[in-house]
JSON list of C-alpha atoms in Angstrom, two decimals:
[
{"chain": "D", "resi": 119, "resn": "MET", "atom": "CA", "xyz": [87.54, 21.09, 37.61]},
{"chain": "D", "resi": 120, "resn": "LEU", "atom": "CA", "xyz": [84.76, 21.72, 39.87]},
{"chain": "D", "resi": 121, "resn": "LEU", "atom": "CA", "xyz": [81.99, 23.95, 38.75]},
{"chain": "D", "resi": 122, "resn": "VAL", "atom": "CA", "xyz": [79.64, 25.46, 41.39]},
{"chain": "D", "resi": 123, "resn": "PRO", "atom": "CA", "xyz": [76.72, 26.88, 39.48]},
{"chain": "D", "resi": 124, "resn": "PRO", "atom": "CA", "xyz": [74.87, 30.03, 40.09]},
{"chain": "D", "resi": 125, "resn": "VAL", "atom": "CA", "xyz": [71.14, 30.18, 41.46]},
{"chain": "D", "resi": 126, "resn": "ALA", "atom": "CA", "xyz": [68.91, 30.69, 38.49]},
{"chain": "D", "resi": 127, "resn": "GLY", "atom": "CA", "xyz": [67.91, 34.13, 37.81]},
{"chain": "D", "resi": 128, "resn": "GLU", "atom": "CA", "xyz": [70.58, 35.84, 39.95]},
{"chain": "D", "resi": 129, "resn": "GLN", "atom": "CA", "xyz": [73.96, 37.11, 39.11]},
{"chain": "D", "resi": 130, "resn": "ASP", "atom": "CA", "xyz": [76.41, 34.57, 37.74]},
{"chain": "D", "resi": 131, "resn": "CYS", "atom": "CA", "xyz": [78.63, 33.68, 40.50]},
{"chain": "D", "resi": 132, "resn": "GLY", "atom": "CA", "xyz": [79.64, 30.22, 39.54]},
{"chain": "D", "resi": 133, "resn": "LEU", "atom": "CA", "xyz": [83.04, 29.16, 40.48]},
{"chain": "D", "resi": 134, "resn": "ARG", "atom": "CA", "xyz": [85.28, 27.16, 38.28]},
{"chain": "D", "resi": 135, "resn": "ILE", "atom": "CA", "xyz": [87.91, 25.82, 40.79]},
{"chain": "D", "resi": 136, "resn": "ASP", "atom": "CA", "xyz": [91.10, 24.00, 39.75]},
{"chain": "D", "resi": 137, "resn": "ASP", "atom": "CA", "xyz": [93.44, 22.18, 42.12]},
{"chain": "D", "resi": 138, "resn": "LEU", "atom": "CA", "xyz": [95.07, 25.40, 43.35]},
{"chain": "D", "resi": 139, "resn": "GLY", "atom": "CA", "xyz": [91.42, 26.34, 44.80]},
{"chain": "D", "resi": 140, "resn": "ARG", "atom": "CA", "xyz": [89.97, 23.08, 46.09]},
{"chain": "D", "resi": 141, "resn": "SER", "atom": "CA", "xyz": [90.47, 24.06, 49.53]},
{"chain": "D", "resi": 142, "resn": "PHE", "atom": "CA", "xyz": [87.91, 26.91, 49.45]},
{"chain": "D", "resi": 143, "resn": "PRO", "atom": "CA", "xyz": [85.09, 26.13, 51.94]},
{"chain": "D", "resi": 144, "resn": "LEU", "atom": "CA", "xyz": [82.49, 26.77, 49.22]},
{"chain": "D", "resi": 145, "resn": "ASP", "atom": "CA", "xyz": [79.54, 25.26, 51.26]},
{"chain": "D", "resi": 146, "resn": "ARG", "atom": "CA", "xyz": [80.25, 27.46, 54.25]},
{"chain": "D", "resi": 147, "resn": "MET", "atom": "CA", "xyz": [80.63, 30.88, 52.48]},
{"chain": "D", "resi": 148, "resn": "GLU", "atom": "CA", "xyz": [77.91, 33.45, 51.82]},
{"chain": "D", "resi": 149, "resn": "ARG", "atom": "CA", "xyz": [76.64, 34.20, 48.45]},
{"chain": "D", "resi": 150, "resn": "HIS", "atom": "CA", "xyz": [78.43, 37.63, 48.66]},
{"chain": "D", "resi": 151, "resn": "ALA", "atom": "CA", "xyz": [81.72, 35.96, 49.26]},
{"chain": "D", "resi": 152, "resn": "LEU", "atom": "CA", "xyz": [81.20, 33.50, 46.38]},
{"chain": "D", "resi": 153, "resn": "CYS", "atom": "CA", "xyz": [80.55, 36.34, 43.89]},
{"chain": "D", "resi": 154, "resn": "LEU", "atom": "CA", "xyz": [83.91, 37.98, 44.98]},
{"chain": "D", "resi": 155, "resn": "LEU", "atom": "CA", "xyz": [85.58, 34.79, 44.68]},
{"chain": "D", "resi": 156, "resn": "ALA", "atom": "CA", "xyz": [84.24, 34.16, 41.12]},
{"chain": "D", "resi": 157, "resn": "GLY", "atom": "CA", "xyz": [85.37, 37.54, 40.12]},
{"chain": "D", "resi": 158, "resn": "VAL", "atom": "CA", "xyz": [88.96, 36.84, 40.66]},
{"chain": "D", "resi": 159, "resn": "VAL", "atom": "CA", "xyz": [89.62, 33.01, 40.70]},
{"chain": "D", "resi": 160, "resn": "ASN", "atom": "CA", "xyz": [87.57, 32.35, 37.35]},
{"chain": "D", "resi": 161, "resn": "ASP", "atom": "CA", "xyz": [90.21, 34.36, 35.16]},
{"chain": "D", "resi": 162, "resn": "PRO", "atom": "CA", "xyz": [93.07, 35.17, 37.44]},
{"chain": "D", "resi": 163, "resn": "THR", "atom": "CA", "xyz": [96.04, 37.21, 36.05]},
{"chain": "D", "resi": 164, "resn": "THR", "atom": "CA", "xyz": [98.18, 35.12, 38.15]},
{"chain": "D", "resi": 165, "resn": "SER", "atom": "CA", "xyz": [98.06, 32.58, 40.91]},
{"chain": "D", "resi": 166, "resn": "HIS", "atom": "CA", "xyz": [100.34, 30.89, 43.39]},
{"chain": "D", "resi": 167, "resn": "VAL", "atom": "CA", "xyz": [100.83, 28.79, 46.29]},
{"chain": "D", "resi": 168, "resn": "ASN", "atom": "CA", "xyz": [103.45, 30.03, 48.51]},
{"chain": "D", "resi": 169, "resn": "PRO", "atom": "CA", "xyz": [105.61, 27.72, 50.51]},
{"chain": "D", "resi": 170, "resn": "PRO", "atom": "CA", "xyz": [104.67, 27.29, 54.08]},
{"chain": "D", "resi": 171, "resn": "ILE", "atom": "CA", "xyz": [105.99, 29.49, 56.73]},
{"chain": "D", "resi": 172, "resn": "VAL", "atom": "CA", "xyz": [106.36, 28.80, 60.39]},
{"chain": "D", "resi": 173, "resn": "THR", "atom": "CA", "xyz": [105.58, 31.47, 62.99]},
{"chain": "D", "resi": 174, "resn": "PRO", "atom": "CA", "xyz": [107.05, 30.33, 66.36]},
{"chain": "D", "resi": 175, "resn": "VAL", "atom": "CA", "xyz": [104.30, 31.49, 68.75]},
{"chain": "D", "resi": 176, "resn": "ARG", "atom": "CA", "xyz": [101.23, 29.75, 70.19]},
{"chain": "D", "resi": 177, "resn": "LYS", "atom": "CA", "xyz": [97.98, 29.68, 67.78]},
{"chain": "D", "resi": 178, "resn": "ALA", "atom": "CA", "xyz": [96.14, 31.77, 70.24]},
{"chain": "D", "resi": 179, "resn": "VAL", "atom": "CA", "xyz": [98.81, 34.62, 69.69]},
{"chain": "D", "resi": 180, "resn": "TYR", "atom": "CA", "xyz": [98.93, 34.20, 66.00]},
{"chain": "D", "resi": 181, "resn": "ASP", "atom": "CA", "xyz": [95.01, 34.61, 65.78]},
{"chain": "D", "resi": 182, "resn": "PHE", "atom": "CA", "xyz": [95.11, 37.46, 68.11]},
{"chain": "D", "resi": 183, "resn": "LEU", "atom": "CA", "xyz": [97.52, 39.20, 65.77]},
{"chain": "D", "resi": 184, "resn": "LEU", "atom": "CA", "xyz": [95.28, 38.48, 62.70]},
{"chain": "D", "resi": 185, "resn": "ASN", "atom": "CA", "xyz": [92.06, 39.46, 64.47]},
{"chain": "D", "resi": 186, "resn": "HIS", "atom": "CA", "xyz": [93.51, 42.86, 65.74]},
{"chain": "D", "resi": 187, "resn": "VAL", "atom": "CA", "xyz": [95.09, 44.12, 62.57]},
{"chain": "D", "resi": 188, "resn": "VAL", "atom": "CA", "xyz": [95.27, 47.88, 63.67]},
{"chain": "D", "resi": 189, "resn": "LEU", "atom": "CA", "xyz": [97.38, 47.09, 66.86]},
{"chain": "D", "resi": 190, "resn": "THR", "atom": "CA", "xyz": [99.42, 44.61, 64.84]},
{"chain": "D", "resi": 191, "resn": "ALA", "atom": "CA", "xyz": [100.29, 47.07, 62.06]},
{"chain": "D", "resi": 192, "resn": "ALA", "atom": "CA", "xyz": [101.30, 49.65, 64.85]},
{"chain": "D", "resi": 193, "resn": "LEU", "atom": "CA", "xyz": [103.54, 47.16, 66.39]},
{"chain": "D", "resi": 194, "resn": "VAL", "atom": "CA", "xyz": [105.00, 46.25, 62.88]},
{"chain": "D", "resi": 195, "resn": "ARG", "atom": "CA", "xyz": [105.71, 49.86, 62.35]},
{"chain": "D", "resi": 196, "resn": "THR", "atom": "CA", "xyz": [107.26, 50.53, 65.98]},
{"chain": "D", "resi": 197, "resn": "LEU", "atom": "CA", "xyz": [109.40, 47.61, 65.79]},
{"chain": "D", "resi": 198, "resn": "GLY", "atom": "CA", "xyz": [110.80, 48.54, 62.25]},
{"chain": "D", "resi": 199, "resn": "ILE", "atom": "CA", "xyz": [109.38, 45.50, 60.46]},
{"chain": "D", "resi": 200, "resn": "GLY", "atom": "CA", "xyz": [107.37, 47.40, 57.80]},
{"chain": "D", "resi": 201, "resn": "GLN", "atom": "CA", "xyz": [105.39, 50.66, 57.30]},
{"chain": "D", "resi": 202, "resn": "TYR", "atom": "CA", "xyz": [102.06, 49.21, 57.22]},
{"chain": "D", "resi": 203, "resn": "THR", "atom": "CA", "xyz": [99.25, 51.54, 58.38]},
{"chain": "D", "resi": 204, "resn": "ILE", "atom": "CA", "xyz": [95.55, 49.95, 58.74]},
{"chain": "D", "resi": 205, "resn": "ASP", "atom": "CA", "xyz": [92.23, 51.32, 59.79]},
{"chain": "D", "resi": 206, "resn": "ARG", "atom": "CA", "xyz": [88.97, 49.43, 60.50]},
{"chain": "D", "resi": 207, "resn": "VAL", "atom": "CA", "xyz": [86.19, 49.50, 57.98]},
{"chain": "D", "resi": 208, "resn": "GLY", "atom": "CA", "xyz": [83.11, 47.91, 59.14]},
{"chain": "D", "resi": 209, "resn": "ALA", "atom": "CA", "xyz": [82.91, 44.56, 60.98]},
{"chain": "D", "resi": 210, "resn": "GLN", "atom": "CA", "xyz": [84.88, 42.41, 58.67]},
{"chain": "D", "resi": 211, "resn": "GLY", "atom": "CA", "xyz": [87.05, 44.93, 56.67]},
{"chain": "D", "resi": 212, "resn": "PHE", "atom": "CA", "xyz": [89.84, 47.32, 56.81]},
{"chain": "D", "resi": 213, "resn": "GLN", "atom": "CA", "xyz": [91.67, 49.74, 54.80]},
{"chain": "D", "resi": 214, "resn": "GLY", "atom": "CA", "xyz": [95.60, 49.81, 54.59]},
{"chain": "D", "resi": 215, "resn": "ALA", "atom": "CA", "xyz": [98.73, 51.05, 52.87]},
{"chain": "D", "resi": 216, "resn": "ASP", "atom": "CA", "xyz": [102.28, 49.73, 52.84]},
{"chain": "D", "resi": 217, "resn": "GLY", "atom": "CA", "xyz": [104.08, 52.92, 52.69]},
{"chain": "D", "resi": 218, "resn": "GLN", "atom": "CA", "xyz": [105.49, 51.99, 49.31]},
{"chain": "D", "resi": 219, "resn": "GLY", "atom": "CA", "xyz": [102.79, 53.12, 47.00]},
{"chain": "D", "resi": 220, "resn": "SER", "atom": "CA", "xyz": [100.19, 50.31, 47.60]},
{"chain": "D", "resi": 221, "resn": "GLU", "atom": "CA", "xyz": [96.80, 50.87, 48.98]},
{"chain": "D", "resi": 222, "resn": "ALA", "atom": "CA", "xyz": [94.05, 48.14, 49.66]},
{"chain": "D", "resi": 223, "resn": "LEU", "atom": "CA", "xyz": [90.55, 47.67, 50.85]},
{"chain": "D", "resi": 224, "resn": "VAL", "atom": "CA", "xyz": [90.46, 44.23, 52.66]},
{"chain": "D", "resi": 225, "resn": "GLU", "atom": "CA", "xyz": [87.42, 42.23, 53.50]},
{"chain": "D", "resi": 226, "resn": "LEU", "atom": "CA", "xyz": [87.59, 38.94, 55.47]},
{"chain": "D", "resi": 227, "resn": "LEU", "atom": "CA", "xyz": [85.17, 36.77, 53.52]},
{"chain": "D", "resi": 228, "resn": "TYR", "atom": "CA", "xyz": [85.50, 33.59, 55.72]},
{"chain": "D", "resi": 229, "resn": "LYS", "atom": "CA", "xyz": [87.16, 32.31, 58.78]},
{"chain": "D", "resi": 230, "resn": "ASP", "atom": "CA", "xyz": [87.27, 29.17, 60.90]},
{"chain": "D", "resi": 231, "resn": "SER", "atom": "CA", "xyz": [89.94, 27.66, 63.46]},
{"chain": "D", "resi": 232, "resn": "THR", "atom": "CA", "xyz": [92.31, 26.76, 60.43]},
{"chain": "D", "resi": 233, "resn": "GLN", "atom": "CA", "xyz": [91.34, 28.89, 57.47]},
{"chain": "D", "resi": 234, "resn": "ARG", "atom": "CA", "xyz": [90.84, 32.34, 56.42]},
{"chain": "D", "resi": 235, "resn": "VAL", "atom": "CA", "xyz": [89.74, 33.84, 53.15]},
{"chain": "D", "resi": 236, "resn": "TYR", "atom": "CA", "xyz": [90.50, 37.45, 52.09]},
{"chain": "D", "resi": 237, "resn": "HIS", "atom": "CA", "xyz": [89.23, 39.60, 49.22]},
{"chain": "D", "resi": 238, "resn": "ILE", "atom": "CA", "xyz": [91.58, 42.59, 48.41]},
{"chain": "D", "resi": 239, "resn": "GLN", "atom": "CA", "xyz": [90.71, 45.35, 46.11]},
{"chain": "D", "resi": 240, "resn": "GLY", "atom": "CA", "xyz": [93.92, 47.45, 45.68]},
{"chain": "D", "resi": 241, "resn": "THR", "atom": "CA", "xyz": [95.84, 50.10, 43.82]},
{"chain": "D", "resi": 242, "resn": "HIS", "atom": "CA", "xyz": [99.59, 50.74, 43.19]},
{"chain": "D", "resi": 243, "resn": "HIS", "atom": "CA", "xyz": [101.27, 53.80, 42.22]},
{"chain": "D", "resi": 244, "resn": "GLY", "atom": "CA", "xyz": [104.62, 53.12, 40.69]},
{"chain": "D", "resi": 245, "resn": "ARG", "atom": "CA", "xyz": [107.39, 54.59, 38.54]},
{"chain": "D", "resi": 246, "resn": "VAL", "atom": "CA", "xyz": [107.09, 52.27, 35.47]},
{"chain": "D", "resi": 247, "resn": "PHE", "atom": "CA", "xyz": [103.30, 52.09, 35.66]},
{"chain": "D", "resi": 248, "resn": "PRO", "atom": "CA", "xyz": [101.85, 55.15, 37.12]},
{"chain": "D", "resi": 249, "resn": "LEU", "atom": "CA", "xyz": [98.43, 53.35, 38.49]},
{"chain": "D", "resi": 250, "resn": "ILE", "atom": "CA", "xyz": [97.83, 49.64, 38.74]},
{"chain": "D", "resi": 251, "resn": "THR", "atom": "CA", "xyz": [94.43, 48.60, 40.01]},
{"chain": "D", "resi": 252, "resn": "GLY", "atom": "CA", "xyz": [93.11, 45.01, 40.63]},
{"chain": "D", "resi": 253, "resn": "GLU", "atom": "CA", "xyz": [91.64, 42.48, 42.98]},
{"chain": "D", "resi": 254, "resn": "ALA", "atom": "CA", "xyz": [92.94, 39.50, 44.73]},
{"chain": "D", "resi": 255, "resn": "ILE", "atom": "CA", "xyz": [92.00, 36.47, 46.87]},
{"chain": "D", "resi": 256, "resn": "VAL", "atom": "CA", "xyz": [94.40, 35.38, 49.49]},
{"chain": "D", "resi": 257, "resn": "THR", "atom": "CA", "xyz": [93.68, 32.37, 51.60]},
{"chain": "D", "resi": 258, "resn": "LEU", "atom": "CA", "xyz": [95.51, 31.29, 54.73]},
{"chain": "D", "resi": 259, "resn": "THR", "atom": "CA", "xyz": [95.60, 27.70, 56.00]},
{"chain": "D", "resi": 260, "resn": "SER", "atom": "CA", "xyz": [97.17, 27.24, 59.31]},
{"chain": "D", "resi": 261, "resn": "GLN", "atom": "CA", "xyz": [97.98, 24.39, 61.61]},
{"chain": "D", "resi": 262, "resn": "THR", "atom": "CA", "xyz": [99.57, 24.07, 64.93]},
{"chain": "D", "resi": 263, "resn": "ARG", "atom": "CA", "xyz": [103.06, 22.27, 65.12]},
{"chain": "D", "resi": 264, "resn": "ARG", "atom": "CA", "xyz": [104.90, 21.26, 68.24]},
{"chain": "D", "resi": 265, "resn": "GLY", "atom": "CA", "xyz": [108.76, 20.93, 68.32]},
{"chain": "D", "resi": 266, "resn": "ASN", "atom": "CA", "xyz": [110.91, 18.45, 70.11]},
{"chain": "D", "resi": 267, "resn": "ASP", "atom": "CA", "xyz": [111.12, 20.89, 72.75]},
{"chain": "D", "resi": 268, "resn": "GLY", "atom": "CA", "xyz": [107.34, 20.98, 73.20]},
{"chain": "D", "resi": 269, "resn": "LYS", "atom": "CA", "xyz": [107.12, 24.54, 72.17]},
{"chain": "D", "resi": 270, "resn": "GLU", "atom": "CA", "xyz": [104.15, 25.27, 69.89]},
{"chain": "D", "resi": 271, "resn": "SER", "atom": "CA", "xyz": [104.37, 27.01, 66.59]},
{"chain": "D", "resi": 272, "resn": "VAL", "atom": "CA", "xyz": [102.02, 27.87, 63.70]},
{"chain": "D", "resi": 273, "resn": "GLU", "atom": "CA", "xyz": [102.57, 26.72, 60.13]},
{"chain": "D", "resi": 274, "resn": "THR", "atom": "CA", "xyz": [100.70, 28.60, 57.52]},
{"chain": "D", "resi": 275, "resn": "GLN", "atom": "CA", "xyz": [100.36, 28.14, 53.68]},
{"chain": "D", "resi": 276, "resn": "MET", "atom": "CA", "xyz": [99.03, 31.09, 51.57]},
{"chain": "D", "resi": 277, "resn": "ALA", "atom": "CA", "xyz": [97.53, 30.79, 48.16]},
{"chain": "D", "resi": 278, "resn": "VAL", "atom": "CA", "xyz": [97.01, 33.83, 46.00]},
{"chain": "D", "resi": 279, "resn": "TYR", "atom": "CA", "xyz": [94.88, 34.77, 43.10]},
{"chain": "D", "resi": 280, "resn": "ALA", "atom": "CA", "xyz": [95.18, 38.09, 41.38]},
{"chain": "D", "resi": 281, "resn": "ARG", "atom": "CA", "xyz": [93.46, 39.75, 38.68]},
{"chain": "D", "resi": 282, "resn": "LEU", "atom": "CA", "xyz": [94.60, 43.05, 36.96]},
{"chain": "D", "resi": 283, "resn": "ASP", "atom": "CA", "xyz": [91.83, 45.49, 35.97]},
{"chain": "D", "resi": 284, "resn": "ASN", "atom": "CA", "xyz": [94.07, 46.62, 32.95]},
{"chain": "D", "resi": 285, "resn": "PRO", "atom": "CA", "xyz": [93.84, 43.79, 30.07]},
{"chain": "D", "resi": 286, "resn": "MET", "atom": "CA", "xyz": [97.13, 45.07, 28.51]},
{"chain": "D", "resi": 287, "resn": "LEU", "atom": "CA", "xyz": [99.03, 44.81, 31.78]},
{"chain": "D", "resi": 288, "resn": "ALA", "atom": "CA", "xyz": [97.44, 41.49, 32.52]},
{"chain": "D", "resi": 289, "resn": "ALA", "atom": "CA", "xyz": [98.71, 40.20, 29.32]},
{"chain": "D", "resi": 290, "resn": "LEU", "atom": "CA", "xyz": [102.17, 41.43, 30.04]},
{"chain": "D", "resi": 291, "resn": "VAL", "atom": "CA", "xyz": [102.20, 39.74, 33.25]},
{"chain": "D", "resi": 292, "resn": "LYS", "atom": "CA", "xyz": [101.17, 36.40, 31.83]},
{"chain": "D", "resi": 293, "resn": "VAL", "atom": "CA", "xyz": [104.07, 36.84, 29.27]},
{"chain": "D", "resi": 294, "resn": "LEU", "atom": "CA", "xyz": [106.69, 37.93, 31.77]},
{"chain": "D", "resi": 295, "resn": "LYS", "atom": "CA", "xyz": [105.99, 35.22, 34.48]},
{"chain": "D", "resi": 296, "resn": "PRO", "atom": "CA", "xyz": [107.55, 34.49, 36.85]},
{"chain": "D", "resi": 297, "resn": "PHE", "atom": "CA", "xyz": [109.19, 37.87, 37.54]},
{"chain": "D", "resi": 298, "resn": "LEU", "atom": "CA", "xyz": [106.00, 40.02, 37.59]},
{"chain": "D", "resi": 299, "resn": "ARG", "atom": "CA", "xyz": [104.18, 37.30, 39.11]},
{"chain": "D", "resi": 300, "resn": "ASP", "atom": "CA", "xyz": [106.44, 37.36, 42.03]},
{"chain": "D", "resi": 301, "resn": "VAL", "atom": "CA", "xyz": [106.21, 41.14, 42.44]},
{"chain": "D", "resi": 302, "resn": "ILE", "atom": "CA", "xyz": [102.44, 40.85, 42.60]},
{"chain": "D", "resi": 303, "resn": "ASN", "atom": "CA", "xyz": [102.64, 38.03, 45.14]},
{"chain": "D", "resi": 304, "resn": "GLY", "atom": "CA", "xyz": [105.06, 39.75, 47.27]},
{"chain": "D", "resi": 305, "resn": "LYS", "atom": "CA", "xyz": [102.89, 42.82, 47.53]},
{"chain": "D", "resi": 306, "resn": "LEU", "atom": "CA", "xyz": [99.86, 40.66, 48.49]},
{"chain": "D", "resi": 307, "resn": "VAL", "atom": "CA", "xyz": [101.71, 38.23, 51.29]},
{"chain": "D", "resi": 308, "resn": "GLY", "atom": "CA", "xyz": [103.95, 41.10, 52.55]},
{"chain": "D", "resi": 309, "resn": "PRO", "atom": "CA", "xyz": [101.59, 41.99, 55.44]},
{"chain": "D", "resi": 310, "resn": "PHE", "atom": "CA", "xyz": [101.32, 38.19, 56.37]},
{"chain": "D", "resi": 311, "resn": "LEU", "atom": "CA", "xyz": [105.09, 37.90, 56.25]},
{"chain": "D", "resi": 312, "resn": "ALA", "atom": "CA", "xyz": [105.36, 40.81, 58.67]},
{"chain": "D", "resi": 313, "resn": "ILE", "atom": "CA", "xyz": [103.01, 39.17, 61.13]},
{"chain": "D", "resi": 314, "resn": "GLN", "atom": "CA", "xyz": [105.62, 36.25, 60.91]},
{"chain": "D", "resi": 315, "resn": "ARG", "atom": "CA", "xyz": [108.46, 38.40, 61.76]},
{"chain": "D", "resi": 316, "resn": "LEU", "atom": "CA", "xyz": [106.54, 39.96, 64.44]},
{"chain": "D", "resi": 317, "resn": "GLY", "atom": "CA", "xyz": [105.91, 36.44, 65.83]},
{"chain": "D", "resi": 318, "resn": "GLU", "atom": "CA", "xyz": [109.68, 35.81, 65.74]},
{"chain": "D", "resi": 319, "resn": "LEU", "atom": "CA", "xyz": [110.41, 38.87, 67.94]},
{"chain": "D", "resi": 320, "resn": "ILE", "atom": "CA", "xyz": [107.56, 37.93, 70.36]},
{"chain": "D", "resi": 321, "resn": "ALA", "atom": "CA", "xyz": [109.14, 34.45, 70.61]},
{"chain": "D", "resi": 322, "resn": "ALA", "atom": "CA", "xyz": [112.55, 35.86, 71.27]},
{"chain": "D", "resi": 323, "resn": "ASP", "atom": "CA", "xyz": [111.52, 38.48, 73.94]},
{"chain": "D", "resi": 324, "resn": "PRO", "atom": "CA", "xyz": [107.70, 38.65, 74.66]},
{"chain": "D", "resi": 325, "resn": "GLU", "atom": "CA", "xyz": [108.17, 41.06, 77.50]},
{"chain": "D", "resi": 326, "resn": "GLN", "atom": "CA", "xyz": [110.11, 43.45, 75.31]},
{"chain": "D", "resi": 327, "resn": "VAL", "atom": "CA", "xyz": [107.38, 43.52, 72.75]},
{"chain": "D", "resi": 328, "resn": "SER", "atom": "CA", "xyz": [104.59, 43.99, 75.41]},
{"chain": "D", "resi": 329, "resn": "ARG", "atom": "CA", "xyz": [106.62, 46.98, 76.87]},
{"chain": "D", "resi": 330, "resn": "GLN", "atom": "CA", "xyz": [106.92, 48.47, 73.38]},
{"chain": "D", "resi": 331, "resn": "ALA", "atom": "CA", "xyz": [103.26, 48.12, 72.88]},
{"chain": "D", "resi": 332, "resn": "GLU", "atom": "CA", "xyz": [102.57, 49.86, 76.17]},
{"chain": "D", "resi": 333, "resn": "THR", "atom": "CA", "xyz": [104.15, 53.15, 74.87]},
{"chain": "D", "resi": 334, "resn": "MET", "atom": "CA", "xyz": [101.70, 53.54, 71.87]},
{"chain": "D", "resi": 335, "resn": "LEU", "atom": "CA", "xyz": [99.06, 55.50, 73.60]},
{"chain": "D", "resi": 336, "resn": "GLU", "atom": "CA", "xyz": [97.06, 55.77, 70.45]},
{"chain": "D", "resi": 337, "resn": "LEU", "atom": "CA", "xyz": [96.14, 52.17, 70.72]},
{"chain": "D", "resi": 338, "resn": "ASP", "atom": "CA", "xyz": [93.04, 50.66, 72.50]},
{"chain": "D", "resi": 339, "resn": "LYS", "atom": "CA", "xyz": [93.70, 49.79, 76.17]},
{"chain": "D", "resi": 340, "resn": "ALA", "atom": "CA", "xyz": [91.54, 46.86, 76.23]},
{"chain": "D", "resi": 341, "resn": "GLU", "atom": "CA", "xyz": [93.35, 45.34, 73.06]},
{"chain": "D", "resi": 342, "resn": "LEU", "atom": "CA", "xyz": [96.76, 45.97, 74.56]},
{"chain": "D", "resi": 343, "resn": "ASP", "atom": "CA", "xyz": [95.64, 44.39, 77.84]},
{"chain": "D", "resi": 344, "resn": "ALA", "atom": "CA", "xyz": [94.29, 41.15, 75.96]},
{"chain": "D", "resi": 345, "resn": "MET", "atom": "CA", "xyz": [97.67, 41.00, 74.14]},
{"chain": "D", "resi": 346, "resn": "ARG", "atom": "CA", "xyz": [99.85, 41.38, 77.22]},
{"chain": "D", "resi": 347, "resn": "ALA", "atom": "CA", "xyz": [97.80, 38.46, 78.99]},
{"chain": "D", "resi": 348, "resn": "LEU", "atom": "CA", "xyz": [98.89, 36.46, 75.98]},
{"chain": "D", "resi": 349, "resn": "LEU", "atom": "CA", "xyz": [102.28, 37.39, 75.66]},
{"chain": "D", "resi": 350, "resn": "VAL", "atom": "CA", "xyz": [103.36, 37.38, 79.27]},
{"chain": "D", "resi": 351, "resn": "PRO", "atom": "CA", "xyz": [100.68, 35.92, 81.47]},
{"chain": "D", "resi": 352, "resn": "THR", "atom": "CA", "xyz": [102.63, 35.44, 84.49]},
{"chain": "D", "resi": 353, "resn": "LEU", "atom": "CA", "xyz": [103.09, 39.39, 84.65]},
{"chain": "D", "resi": 354, "resn": "THR", "atom": "CA", "xyz": [99.42, 40.05, 84.30]},
{"chain": "D", "resi": 355, "resn": "PRO", "atom": "CA", "xyz": [97.79, 40.89, 87.36]},
{"chain": "D", "resi": 356, "resn": "PRO", "atom": "CA", "xyz": [94.65, 38.79, 88.28]},
{"chain": "D", "resi": 357, "resn": "SER", "atom": "CA", "xyz": [91.35, 40.28, 87.73]},
{"chain": "D", "resi": 358, "resn": "PRO", "atom": "CA", "xyz": [89.71, 41.55, 90.97]}
]
């Protein structure tokens, strides 16, 4: 057990990290981010490390999809992968909905070339439980793989911590593991699995995905041009 103590006289943001969370880059995260981490990982309702997933695109393409989430969500909807809608909120945040009763405010707490840490504050309107609220921490750890054919892909592992606000519901989730844990986990990793599926479509036919994106007039032209340059560089006209 690793204990990161709080600064004297300040809010208690000490982190108690077990084996699941040892990969947090604690020494490189701002205090604001550490406090959000502590609020979830010190007493999670559920936590889970998902099996690695492989997205068959270059790392540059994968990073672009994560960095331009409004465009990515629009592509996901247009290509029939999911119903996600996303709007930017500030420099490092965005607000989204999955079209199935869940809404969330997401903040990127940390990013480097191989790791991202997200804080999610969300709500879900369902049939069994009219309103569920809570917070989560999702970490993405990615590395480049190269197959025997020389093609590059990205392997990503996601770790999820979730904490429900309702103590009675949280107790129920703990009792009914793994079923309810899997439901919560699926909601939190769903958007990233949609990116994986989008990556598969890009790998299969990058020109088709690029042409489809060009029909979405509501998207930022500069972002579309940048994506096209990544997907089909041979078709991108040179700069004057």
